[in-house]
């Protein structure tokens, strides 16, 4: 392994600009003549818009334009779309209500967009928005997930019973039979709490229109600028693709929430032409809480059937998933194909049946948030398994081992074909890391200090590298999920790699360069990664679902293969040898069995000067592109163990130790991978202990700032002990599985399993705040007193 | 509008500003020093931390006019010419950043912790003193390591560049 090649903990190339304040985020961009947009948002969760009077507002100082849904409709600007079609059990397509970028006739959640004011300054735009008079016909709101289908209020006329779809997966008859044959059944009711993603950079957009060219440019906080351009062109109809450039510069975190195409960027880019000026909008934090797509929000009943020995026989799950007031871009895929296919976990379960009812409510749209469906599935599986072990009186580690999948490939009853893994190896290493043997003593020590200590396991699996295009197409996706790459070798051997992946914290500029440096034998500093601009990179599908390594880098790998193949042709001419006799190794083309060689940079120069070959026989230049379509999902898996201590007097839970052992397949940069694990665990711990988005019965979001919504802070968390096991992924050339979401998937059940272990009962929900834990601990104490 | 003059990163600046202008707006919009970020509107996240006369403040809750005559250091002024400040170097070395959005505020807060508490910082102190800064990416693990190491390096090296600038 070289110091900068595959497997080396190379320090990040992108860091210099971030640590010196030279990052370039969307809000840092200012265009000449730029005006500012402010959105008038609904203060009501559900209301008809009887009249919107903008007359007084339009006369306010600095106002350049005020637009409503009618103006968008008059310009034939289409509504926002959901790009994944789900069919109900009965074969009917999901019931998608209209989703105009600015409301038409009705608002459906607090924060819904009523009008935009464009003015010289933001303060002027805001003042004018306050002068818009809206006559609302306030309607009752529906906010509760579990009862939405029974509510009298209807969010969309198109969706009776507020039901988007009643979907299912698996073999019901086989599962029912498994339950009949079972000796033991564990049942659990589970709420997966609603979360707000909260990347630290709020969303922003700058729309610009070039009148001479008739072309738009949109700078925006996107994880997938090409998908944004595709949707804005093909569906919303802003402009054809060749007249719309989308640039996602430095993006300050996404976690899913910046995948989607929102109203604000749509309106900004359209309004730039309307007012003839660049238009900028930057979300403030409260707007982010109100209008960024939220995550999770499931209500589930789950059952696990086992034989007398504790061998798992079947699993039955019913989930109600809240999708909010409108179907966001990929919302429908999250509680369906990103959820139910993961219900087999790491276990050999012969029969699984899952039903999912998706509902509309008067709340912000819900879509993918770090893990997207897989954390919800893992929480169901790992809570069920832990409780089953307790009920059977079995050690949770041994019970898991007993039921682990051991032979690969393994076909689960819910679509997935696990390609490889070694689940026992990760568990064993995690048990050693946490010193499982010493836990009983540590628990006694805690008890002596009046504290309750618990240990909780989470053996998670996820499906990443999404995914073979034909497979996702057959499941309802509106797009293919390949990735593209172009490797441009310059005449003196420096390299630009254009990738359709997008980095918003993942460090692609470093890891992707490591791959190129490793394979082409060029110094790391000679490689630049270009991403996030539809004028530079032809097409791409972006970054989410831990796909940039497995899919994005595989595309680069494939393009590098082509560069090497072309280089061999050039070298054959220069070295006057047969092409078949040319080897490429460590940055040199050489003739087999001789000492004649040509270094990579010289080969590039020869390719461009084209003196040594006839341009009719071989094209000059050295630039190759590739599209890589995955052949399977990838299956990162691992075991996280959380050990914590509860103070029953205060309800405060302190995480004492955290062992994470993950199998991500081959790793390019272990430093970056560990960083991804740390961040994921923190978000998962946030879900388990601190975070919860709450709407009241009127549909007001009562947790709409960092004062009310508890974000994990440094002193809420311990340092983590992170380790790895490796089974290389057989389905891509680099053997990579993906690591971006693992921590967020693994952590919540580990925490709750540890808390319930400490408490000695299962009566606690997420977030397990000090108040909730204190209440639960009183129950524990009174039981202990009774014994 | 009101007249304002202060020193920012060692340079004298004067401007005529709306009295409502916040320090962060003045830095970002008037001076185009966009390294100082805004991550919230309730003074909770610390993305906006700068040094005002040598002490960390949240520039999102500081009126620009209240800084009349003061000396402000932002992330752009922390490095001494080409040489990174030891705390910047430590964040890079220990992978204390991912998306980089919280980073300027984190680094400015970290230098302030060292100024207040010295060069030998234990994990507990660092975690408690980071109470005013949120990072959504790193889980804080590497930020804590970076600050401990940066603090030590600040003790070994010359006086922090920041003090030279102020
Ligand atoms: S911007 Fe969040 S504290 Fe200043
Ligand atoms: S590095 Fe992204 S918020 Fe801290």
PDB file of C-alpha atoms in Angstrom, chain A residues 34 73 209 262 349 428 624:
ATOM      1  CA  UNK A  34     -28.930  40.024  -7.275  1.00  0.00           C
ATOM      2  CA  UNK A  73     -49.735  28.087 -13.518  1.00  0.00           C
ATOM      3  CA  UNK A 209     -31.134  34.076 -16.206  1.00  0.00           C
ATOM      4  CA  UNK A 262     -38.177  21.653  -3.501  1.00  0.00           C
ATOM      5  CA  UNK A 349     -35.879 -16.267   8.507  1.00  0.00           C
ATOM      6  CA  UNK A 428     -17.125 -11.673  18.109  1.00  0.00           C
ATOM      7  CA  UNK A 624     -12.331   8.126 -21.505  1.00  0.00           C
TER       8      UNK A 624
END
